[in-house]
Amino acid sequence: MPGFMPGIHVFLSAYSLSHKTWMAGTSPAMTNASAVQEAESFGVYIHWPFCLSKCPYCDFNSHVRHQPIDQPRFAAAFAREIATTAQRSGPRTVSSIFLGGGTPSLMEPSTVGAILDAIGKHWHVADDVEVSLEANPTSVEATRFAGYRAAGVNRVSLGVQALNDSDLKTLGRLHSAQEARDAVAIARRIFDRYSFDLIYARPDQTPQMWGDELRIAIAESAEHLSLYQLTIEPETPFFGLHAAGKLQTPDEITARALYDVTQEICSQHGLPSYEISNHARSGAECRHNLVYWRTHEYVGIGPGAHGRLDIGGVRHALATEKRPESWLMRVEATGHGLVTDDVLNSEERADEFLLMGLRLAEGIDPARYRALSGRSLDPDRIASLRDEGAIVVDADGRLRVTQSGFPVLDAVVADLAA
Ligand SMILES: C[S@@+](CC[C@H](N)C(=O)[O-])C[C@H]1O[C@@H](n2cnc3c(N)ncnc32)[C@H](O)[C@@H]1O
Ligand code: SF4
């Protein structure tokens, strides 16, 4: 999902549209739009850029350091950038906070507490704010869960990735399947809301194997699962191995079958997809990710974090310095780590709205497209895409991509945006 907004957390949750377009099929299983209330919301994304080791498939802004991280110093810099950003945004009510990474579960609970305190000091925080933290499921990290809860986190998202040790080893993960299940059990005891991530379409994985594993995962899950197809990202070790024929991933037909199995089993178990790679019981969707897909406003704090902020009626696309130590020095010197501040024109805003919104089962409201771009979607293009079976227009006017339209989602978006 990087691509048009590289490095931003939004990409974690659905991955590159272009990489995954084929598998984006809206199936009858997908949650209907109307089930999700679309209130205006404001999200705060915090990026913790450090990991214990670099997974060979990962191209996120994550770094391994062999010296201990000076957490109080980073916490102070996060607080400082929050203050500067709040000055710029003006008063807002924060509806969701997401601590992503990297590996945020390497943060001490006191670091998390200091960051949440700073957010509460500079913005109004909604009573029902969702505060998510991404955690790697090692036993050491699970010992911090109670501290996170005490600091104000109310939802964790665990990077389980696989439920067998041999695939975890292939993926270069540091935890075992048993450790992951134990961490999920701890999360269940401590948090009312938790989710976990699995990666599928792994080397040698068959639909039968994946179906069996997914059923076990669903039995361990509660209200939300993120299920990502393994993407071979450029400049990762997996990319080189794949190119050299040393890492075989499922072919397109098998990958499609894996996707179909995912939809079928999840919907049978009450976890339909509400977005390409995200499944939830009704009402348990990740509110923070909906901020991105509904193109609401959010700020990004920390190294390599992205934001979208409306200032004086103009939408700004913001991004901070990616390298952690450079970001730290910039913030200490100037109060912020911003290196990109682009004004999006109406065309860019409208394109982003289509690209993000059409990933959702709920689709988009064409009236919002009109308000953003100053023009309507072309009725002839809509009619022709509808005749081709790529989209449907609901009785209330919402436009959604169909199961057969999702494999060509990029083309559908390009056609509508042209
Ligand atoms: C960047 S990670 C951050 C969370 C945490 N560090 C972890 O790895 O569990 C967020 C999620 O992205 C997914 N992910 C990262 N790279 C991927 C890739 N190349 N293909 C598919 N999923 C990927 C993993 O499922 C992971 O849980
Ligand atoms: S732990 Fe997560 S963020 Fe870190 S390298 Fe692995 S996948 Fe990437």
Coordinates of C-alpha atoms and ligand atoms in Angstrom, one line a residue:
M1 CA 0.0 0.0 0.0
P2 CA 2.9 2.3 0.1
G3 CA 2.9 3.7 -3.5
F4 CA 1.1 6.9 -3.4
M5 CA 1.7 7.7 0.3
P6 CA 4.9 5.7 1.0
G7 CA 5.6 4.6 4.5
I8 CA 2.4 5.7 6.1
H9 CA 0.6 3.4 8.4
V10 CA -2.4 3.2 6.1
F11 CA -0.3 1.0 3.9
L12 CA 0.1 -1.5 6.6
S13 CA -3.5 -2.4 6.7
A14 CA -4.2 -3.1 3.1
Y15 CA -0.9 -3.0 1.3
S16 CA -0.2 -1.7 -2.0
L17 CA -3.3 -1.2 -4.0
S18 CA -1.4 -2.1 -7.1
H19 CA 0.1 -5.2 -5.5
K20 CA -3.1 -6.4 -4.3
T21 CA -5.7 -5.2 -6.7
W22 CA -6.5 -8.6 -8.0
M23 CA -7.4 -9.9 -4.6
A24 CA -9.5 -7.0 -3.7
G25 CA -12.8 -8.7 -4.6
T26 CA -15.8 -7.4 -3.0
S27 CA -17.6 -10.6 -2.2
P28 CA -21.1 -11.0 -1.0
A29 CA -19.2 -11.6 2.3
M30 CA -18.0 -8.0 2.6
T31 CA -19.6 -5.9 5.2
N32 CA -22.2 -3.6 3.8
A33 CA -21.5 0.0 3.7
S34 CA -24.5 1.1 5.7
A35 CA -23.4 -1.0 8.6
V36 CA -20.6 1.6 9.2
Q37 CA -21.4 5.0 10.4
E38 CA -19.3 7.7 8.7
A39 CA -18.8 10.4 11.2
E40 CA -16.1 13.1 10.6
S41 CA -13.0 11.9 12.5
F42 CA -9.5 13.0 13.3
G43 CA -6.7 10.5 13.8
V44 CA -3.2 10.8 15.3
Y45 CA -0.6 8.3 14.0
I46 CA 2.6 7.8 16.0
H47 CA 5.5 6.0 14.4
W48 CA 7.9 4.0 16.5
P49 CA 10.7 3.2 14.0
F50 CA 12.7 0.5 15.7
C51 CA 12.6 -3.4 15.6
L52 CA 14.7 -6.1 17.1
S53 CA 15.5 -7.5 13.7
K54 CA 14.5 -6.8 10.1
C55 CA 12.1 -9.3 8.6
P56 CA 13.2 -10.2 5.1
Y57 CA 9.8 -9.3 3.4
C58 CA 9.4 -5.9 5.1
D59 CA 10.0 -2.5 3.5
F60 CA 8.5 -0.3 6.3
N61 CA 10.4 2.5 7.9
S62 CA 11.9 0.2 10.6
H63 CA 15.5 0.1 11.8
V64 CA 17.6 -2.1 14.0
R65 CA 19.9 -0.5 16.5
H66 CA 22.5 -2.3 18.5
Q67 CA 22.7 0.3 21.2
P68 CA 19.8 0.9 23.6
I69 CA 17.3 3.5 22.4
D70 CA 17.2 6.6 24.6
Q71 CA 13.4 6.4 25.1
P72 CA 13.0 9.5 27.4
R73 CA 14.7 11.5 24.7
F74 CA 12.5 10.2 22.0
A75 CA 9.4 10.6 24.2
A76 CA 10.3 14.3 24.6
A77 CA 10.7 14.7 20.9
F78 CA 7.4 13.1 20.2
A79 CA 5.8 15.4 22.7
R80 CA 7.5 18.4 21.1
E81 CA 6.3 17.4 17.6
I82 CA 2.8 16.9 18.9
A83 CA 2.8 20.4 20.4
T84 CA 4.0 22.0 17.1
T85 CA 1.5 20.0 15.0
A86 CA -1.4 20.9 17.3
Q87 CA -0.4 24.6 17.0
R88 CA -0.7 24.2 13.3
S89 CA -3.9 22.2 13.2
G90 CA -5.7 24.3 15.8
P91 CA -8.4 22.7 18.0
R92 CA -9.5 19.2 17.0
T93 CA -11.2 16.3 18.7
V94 CA -9.1 13.2 18.4
S95 CA -11.2 10.1 17.7
S96 CA -8.4 7.6 17.2
I97 CA -4.7 7.2 18.0
F98 CA -2.6 4.5 16.4
L99 CA 0.9 3.6 17.7
G100 CA 2.4 1.8 14.7
G101 CA 5.9 0.8 13.5
G102 CA 8.4 -0.6 13.5
T103 CA 7.7 -2.4 16.7
P104 CA 5.8 -0.1 19.2
S105 CA 5.7 -2.9 21.7
L106 CA 9.5 -2.2 22.3
M107 CA 8.4 1.1 23.9
E108 CA 8.3 1.2 27.6
P109 CA 4.7 1.8 28.9
S110 CA 6.1 5.1 30.3
T111 CA 7.1 6.2 26.8
V112 CA 3.6 5.4 25.6
G113 CA 2.1 7.2 28.6
A114 CA 4.1 10.3 27.9
I115 CA 3.0 10.4 24.2
L116 CA -0.7 9.9 25.1
D117 CA -0.4 12.6 27.8
A118 CA 1.0 15.0 25.2
I119 CA -1.8 14.3 22.8
G120 CA -4.3 14.9 25.6
K121 CA -2.6 18.2 26.5
H122 CA -2.7 19.7 23.1
W123 CA -5.9 18.4 21.5
H124 CA -9.3 17.5 22.9
V125 CA -9.6 13.7 23.1
A126 CA -13.0 12.1 22.5
D127 CA -14.4 10.1 25.5
D128 CA -14.7 7.0 23.3
V129 CA -11.2 7.4 21.6
E130 CA -9.8 4.3 20.1
V131 CA -6.1 3.9 21.1
S132 CA -4.4 1.0 19.2
L133 CA -0.9 -0.2 19.6
E134 CA 0.9 -2.7 17.3
A135 CA 2.7 -5.4 19.2
N136 CA 5.0 -8.2 18.2
P137 CA 4.0 -11.4 20.0
T138 CA 7.1 -12.3 21.9
S139 CA 6.8 -13.2 25.5
V140 CA 8.9 -10.2 26.6
E141 CA 6.7 -7.8 24.7
A142 CA 3.5 -9.4 26.1
T143 CA 4.7 -8.6 29.7
R144 CA 4.2 -4.9 28.8
F145 CA 0.6 -5.2 27.9
A146 CA -0.8 -4.4 31.3
G147 CA 1.4 -1.3 31.4
Y148 CA 0.1 -0.2 28.0
R149 CA -3.5 -0.5 29.2
A150 CA -2.7 1.5 32.3
A151 CA -1.2 4.2 30.1
G152 CA -4.4 4.4 28.0
V153 CA -4.1 1.9 25.2
N154 CA -7.5 0.1 24.7
R155 CA -6.8 -2.0 21.6
V156 CA -3.8 -4.1 20.5
S157 CA -2.9 -5.4 17.1
L158 CA -0.6 -8.4 17.2
G159 CA 1.8 -9.4 14.3
V160 CA 1.2 -13.1 14.6
Q161 CA 1.9 -13.7 10.8
A162 CA 1.7 -17.5 10.9
L163 CA 0.6 -20.2 13.3
N164 CA 3.3 -22.8 12.5
D165 CA 7.0 -22.5 13.4
S166 CA 8.4 -23.5 10.1
D167 CA 6.6 -20.6 8.2
L168 CA 7.5 -18.2 11.1
K169 CA 11.1 -19.2 10.5
T170 CA 10.8 -18.6 6.7
L171 CA 9.3 -15.2 7.5
G172 CA 12.3 -14.4 9.7
R173 CA 10.1 -13.9 12.8
L174 CA 11.5 -14.0 16.3
H175 CA 8.5 -15.6 17.9
S176 CA 7.2 -19.2 17.9
A177 CA 3.6 -20.2 17.2
Q178 CA 3.1 -21.0 20.9
E179 CA 4.5 -17.7 22.0
A180 CA 2.1 -15.9 19.6
R181 CA -0.9 -17.9 20.9
D182 CA 0.2 -17.1 24.5
A183 CA 0.5 -13.4 23.6
V184 CA -3.0 -13.5 22.0
A185 CA -4.3 -15.0 25.3
I186 CA -2.7 -12.3 27.3
A187 CA -4.2 -9.6 25.0
R188 CA -7.6 -11.2 25.4
R189 CA -7.3 -11.0 29.2
I190 CA -6.1 -7.4 29.3
F191 CA -7.9 -5.6 26.4
D192 CA -11.5 -5.5 25.4
R193 CA -10.4 -5.1 21.8
Y194 CA -7.6 -6.9 20.0
S195 CA -6.8 -8.0 16.5
F196 CA -4.0 -9.9 14.9
D197 CA -2.3 -10.0 11.5
L198 CA -1.5 -13.0 9.4
I199 CA 0.4 -13.2 6.2
Y200 CA -0.8 -15.7 3.6
A201 CA 0.2 -16.8 0.1
R202 CA 3.5 -18.0 1.7
P203 CA 5.9 -20.2 -0.1
D204 CA 4.3 -23.7 -0.7
Q205 CA 1.1 -22.8 1.0
T206 CA -2.0 -24.5 -0.4
P207 CA -5.6 -23.3 0.0
Q208 CA -6.2 -26.4 2.2
M209 CA -3.3 -25.6 4.5
W210 CA -4.3 -21.9 4.7
G211 CA -8.0 -22.8 5.3
D212 CA -7.0 -25.1 8.2
E213 CA -4.7 -22.4 9.7
L214 CA -7.3 -19.7 9.3
R215 CA -9.9 -21.7 11.2
I216 CA -7.5 -22.0 14.1
A217 CA -6.8 -18.3 13.9
I218 CA -10.5 -17.4 13.9
A219 CA -11.0 -19.6 17.0
E220 CA -8.3 -17.4 18.7
S221 CA -9.6 -14.1 17.3
A222 CA -12.3 -11.9 18.7
E223 CA -13.6 -9.1 16.6
H224 CA -11.0 -8.2 14.0
L225 CA -8.4 -9.9 11.8
S226 CA -6.0 -8.4 9.2
L227 CA -5.1 -11.0 6.5
Y228 CA -2.4 -9.8 4.1
Q229 CA -1.2 -11.5 1.0
L230 CA 2.6 -11.8 1.1
T231 CA 3.9 -9.0 -1.1
I232 CA 7.4 -9.2 -2.5
E233 CA 8.7 -5.7 -2.0
P234 CA 11.6 -4.3 -4.0
E235 CA 14.9 -3.9 -2.1
T236 CA 14.0 -6.6 0.4
P237 CA 15.9 -9.8 0.8
F238 CA 12.8 -11.7 -0.3
F239 CA 12.9 -9.7 -3.6
G240 CA 16.4 -10.9 -4.4
L241 CA 15.6 -14.5 -3.4
H242 CA 12.3 -14.4 -5.5
A243 CA 14.1 -13.0 -8.5
A244 CA 16.8 -15.7 -8.2
G245 CA 14.1 -18.4 -8.1
K246 CA 15.0 -19.3 -4.5
L247 CA 11.7 -18.3 -3.1
Q248 CA 8.6 -19.5 -4.8
T249 CA 5.3 -17.9 -4.0
P250 CA 1.9 -19.2 -5.1
D251 CA 1.1 -18.6 -8.7
E252 CA -1.8 -16.2 -9.6
I253 CA -4.4 -19.0 -9.7
T254 CA -3.4 -20.4 -6.3
A255 CA -3.2 -16.9 -4.9
R256 CA -6.7 -16.2 -6.1
A257 CA -7.9 -19.5 -4.5
L258 CA -6.2 -18.5 -1.3
Y259 CA -8.1 -15.2 -1.4
D260 CA -11.4 -16.9 -2.1
V261 CA -10.8 -19.3 0.8
T262 CA -10.1 -16.3 3.1
Q263 CA -13.4 -14.6 2.1
E264 CA -15.4 -17.8 2.4
I265 CA -14.1 -18.9 5.8
C266 CA -14.1 -15.5 7.4
S267 CA -17.6 -14.7 6.3
Q268 CA -18.9 -18.2 7.5
H269 CA -17.5 -17.2 10.9
G270 CA -19.0 -13.7 11.1
L271 CA -15.8 -11.9 10.1
P272 CA -16.6 -10.5 6.7
S273 CA -14.1 -8.1 5.1
Y274 CA -14.8 -4.4 5.3
E275 CA -11.7 -3.6 3.4
I276 CA -9.4 -5.5 1.0
S277 CA -7.4 -7.2 3.8
N278 CA -9.4 -6.4 7.0
H279 CA -12.1 -8.4 8.5
A280 CA -14.3 -7.5 11.5
R281 CA -17.5 -8.3 13.2
S282 CA -20.0 -5.5 12.6
G283 CA -19.1 -2.4 14.6
A284 CA -15.6 -3.7 15.4
E285 CA -13.8 -2.2 12.4
C286 CA -10.5 -0.4 13.2
R287 CA -11.7 3.2 13.4
H288 CA -8.2 4.6 12.9
N289 CA -7.8 2.8 9.5
L290 CA -11.3 4.0 8.5
V291 CA -9.9 7.6 8.9
Y292 CA -7.4 6.8 6.1
W293 CA -9.8 5.0 3.8
R294 CA -12.5 7.6 4.2
T295 CA -9.9 10.3 3.6
H296 CA -10.6 12.1 6.8
E297 CA -7.9 14.2 8.6
Y298 CA -5.0 12.8 10.5
V299 CA -1.6 13.8 11.6
G300 CA 1.6 11.7 11.6
I301 CA 4.1 12.1 14.4
G302 CA 7.5 10.5 14.5
P303 CA 10.1 9.4 11.9
G304 CA 8.6 8.9 8.4
A305 CA 5.0 9.5 9.5
H306 CA 2.5 11.0 7.0
G307 CA -0.5 13.2 7.6
R308 CA -3.4 14.9 5.8
L309 CA -4.4 18.2 7.4
D310 CA -6.9 20.8 6.3
I311 CA -5.6 24.3 7.0
G312 CA -7.7 27.3 5.9
G313 CA -9.8 25.0 3.7
V314 CA -6.8 23.6 1.9
R315 CA -5.6 20.0 2.3
H316 CA -1.9 19.5 3.1
A317 CA 0.0 16.3 2.5
L318 CA 2.6 16.1 5.2
A319 CA 5.6 13.8 5.8
T320 CA 8.4 13.8 8.3
E321 CA 12.1 12.8 8.0
K322 CA 12.4 9.0 7.8
R323 CA 15.8 8.4 9.5
P324 CA 15.1 8.2 13.3
E325 CA 18.2 10.1 14.5
S326 CA 17.9 12.8 11.8
W327 CA 14.2 13.2 12.8
L328 CA 15.2 13.5 16.4
M329 CA 17.8 16.2 15.8
R330 CA 15.4 18.1 13.5
V331 CA 12.6 18.0 16.2
E332 CA 15.1 19.1 18.9
A333 CA 16.3 22.0 16.8
T334 CA 13.0 23.2 15.2
G335 CA 10.1 21.5 17.0
H336 CA 9.1 19.3 14.1
G337 CA 10.5 16.8 11.7
L338 CA 8.5 17.8 8.6
V339 CA 10.3 17.5 5.3
T340 CA 7.2 17.5 3.0
D341 CA 4.3 19.9 3.0
D342 CA 2.4 19.8 -0.2
V343 CA -0.9 21.4 -0.9
L344 CA -3.2 18.9 -2.7
N345 CA -5.2 20.3 -5.5
S346 CA -8.8 19.3 -6.0
E347 CA -7.9 16.7 -8.6
E348 CA -5.3 15.0 -6.3
R349 CA -7.8 15.1 -3.4
A350 CA -10.5 13.6 -5.5
D351 CA -8.2 10.9 -6.9
E352 CA -7.1 10.0 -3.4
F353 CA -10.7 9.8 -2.3
L354 CA -11.5 7.3 -5.1
L355 CA -8.4 5.2 -4.6
M356 CA -8.9 4.9 -0.9
G357 CA -12.6 4.8 -0.7
L358 CA -13.1 2.1 -3.3
R359 CA -11.1 -0.3 -1.3
L360 CA -13.9 -0.3 1.3
A361 CA -16.9 -2.6 1.1
E362 CA -19.0 0.4 1.7
G363 CA -17.7 2.1 -1.4
I364 CA -17.9 5.9 -1.9
D365 CA -20.5 8.6 -1.9
P366 CA -20.3 10.3 -5.4
A367 CA -21.6 13.6 -3.8
R368 CA -18.4 13.8 -1.7
Y369 CA -16.3 13.3 -4.9
R370 CA -18.2 16.2 -6.4
A371 CA -17.6 18.4 -3.4
L372 CA -13.9 17.6 -3.4
S373 CA -13.2 17.8 -7.1
G374 CA -15.8 20.4 -8.1
R375 CA -17.1 18.0 -10.8
S376 CA -19.3 15.0 -11.0
L377 CA -18.1 11.5 -11.9
D378 CA -18.8 11.0 -15.6
P379 CA -22.2 9.3 -15.9
D380 CA -21.2 7.6 -19.2
R381 CA -18.2 6.0 -17.5
I382 CA -20.3 4.9 -14.6
A383 CA -22.8 3.4 -16.9
S384 CA -20.2 1.6 -18.9
L385 CA -18.4 0.2 -15.8
R386 CA -21.8 -0.9 -14.5
D387 CA -22.6 -2.6 -17.8
E388 CA -19.3 -4.4 -17.6
G389 CA -20.2 -5.5 -14.1
A390 CA -17.3 -3.8 -12.5
I391 CA -19.3 -1.5 -10.2
V392 CA -22.7 -1.2 -8.7
V393 CA -24.6 1.9 -7.7
D394 CA -26.7 1.4 -4.6
A395 CA -30.2 2.7 -4.1
D396 CA -28.8 5.5 -1.9
G397 CA -26.4 6.5 -4.7
R398 CA -23.2 5.0 -3.2
L399 CA -20.9 3.5 -5.7
R400 CA -19.2 0.2 -4.9
V401 CA -16.8 -2.1 -6.8
T402 CA -18.1 -5.6 -7.5
Q403 CA -16.3 -8.9 -7.1
S404 CA -15.5 -9.0 -10.7
G405 CA -14.4 -5.3 -10.7
F406 CA -11.9 -5.7 -7.9
P407 CA -9.3 -7.7 -9.9
V408 CA -9.1 -4.6 -12.1
L409 CA -9.5 -2.0 -9.4
D410 CA -6.6 0.2 -10.5
A411 CA -8.2 0.4 -14.0
V412 CA -11.6 1.1 -12.5
V413 CA -10.2 3.9 -10.4
A414 CA -8.2 5.3 -13.4
D415 CA -11.3 5.2 -15.6
L416 CA -13.5 7.0 -13.0
A417 CA -10.8 9.5 -12.3
A418 CA -10.0 10.3 -15.9
Ligands
LIG1 C1 5.0 -3.2 9.4 S1 4.3 -4.4 10.4 C2 4.3 -3.6 12.0 C3 3.9 -4.5 13.1 C4 4.9 -5.4 13.7 N1 6.2 -4.8 13.6 C5 4.9 -6.7 13.1 O1 5.7 -7.0 12.2 O2 4.1 -7.5 13.6 C6 2.5 -4.4 10.1 C7 2.0 -5.6 9.3 O3 2.4 -5.5 8.0 C8 2.4 -6.8 7.4 N2 3.4 -6.8 6.4 C9 4.6 -6.2 6.4 N3 5.3 -6.4 5.3 C10 4.5 -7.2 4.5 C11 4.6 -7.8 3.2 N4 5.7 -7.7 2.5 N5 3.6 -8.6 2.7 C12 2.5 -8.7 3.5 N6 2.3 -8.2 4.7 C13 3.3 -7.5 5.2 C14 2.5 -7.8 8.6 O4 1.4 -8.6 8.7 C15 2.6 -6.9 9.8 O5 1.9 -7.4 10.8
SF4_2 S1 8.9 -6.6 13.0 FE1 7.3 -5.7 11.7 S2 8.0 -3.6 11.2 FE2 9.8 -4.8 12.0 S3 10.8 -5.6 10.2 FE3 9.4 -7.2 10.9 S4 7.5 -6.7 9.8 FE4 8.8 -4.9 9.6

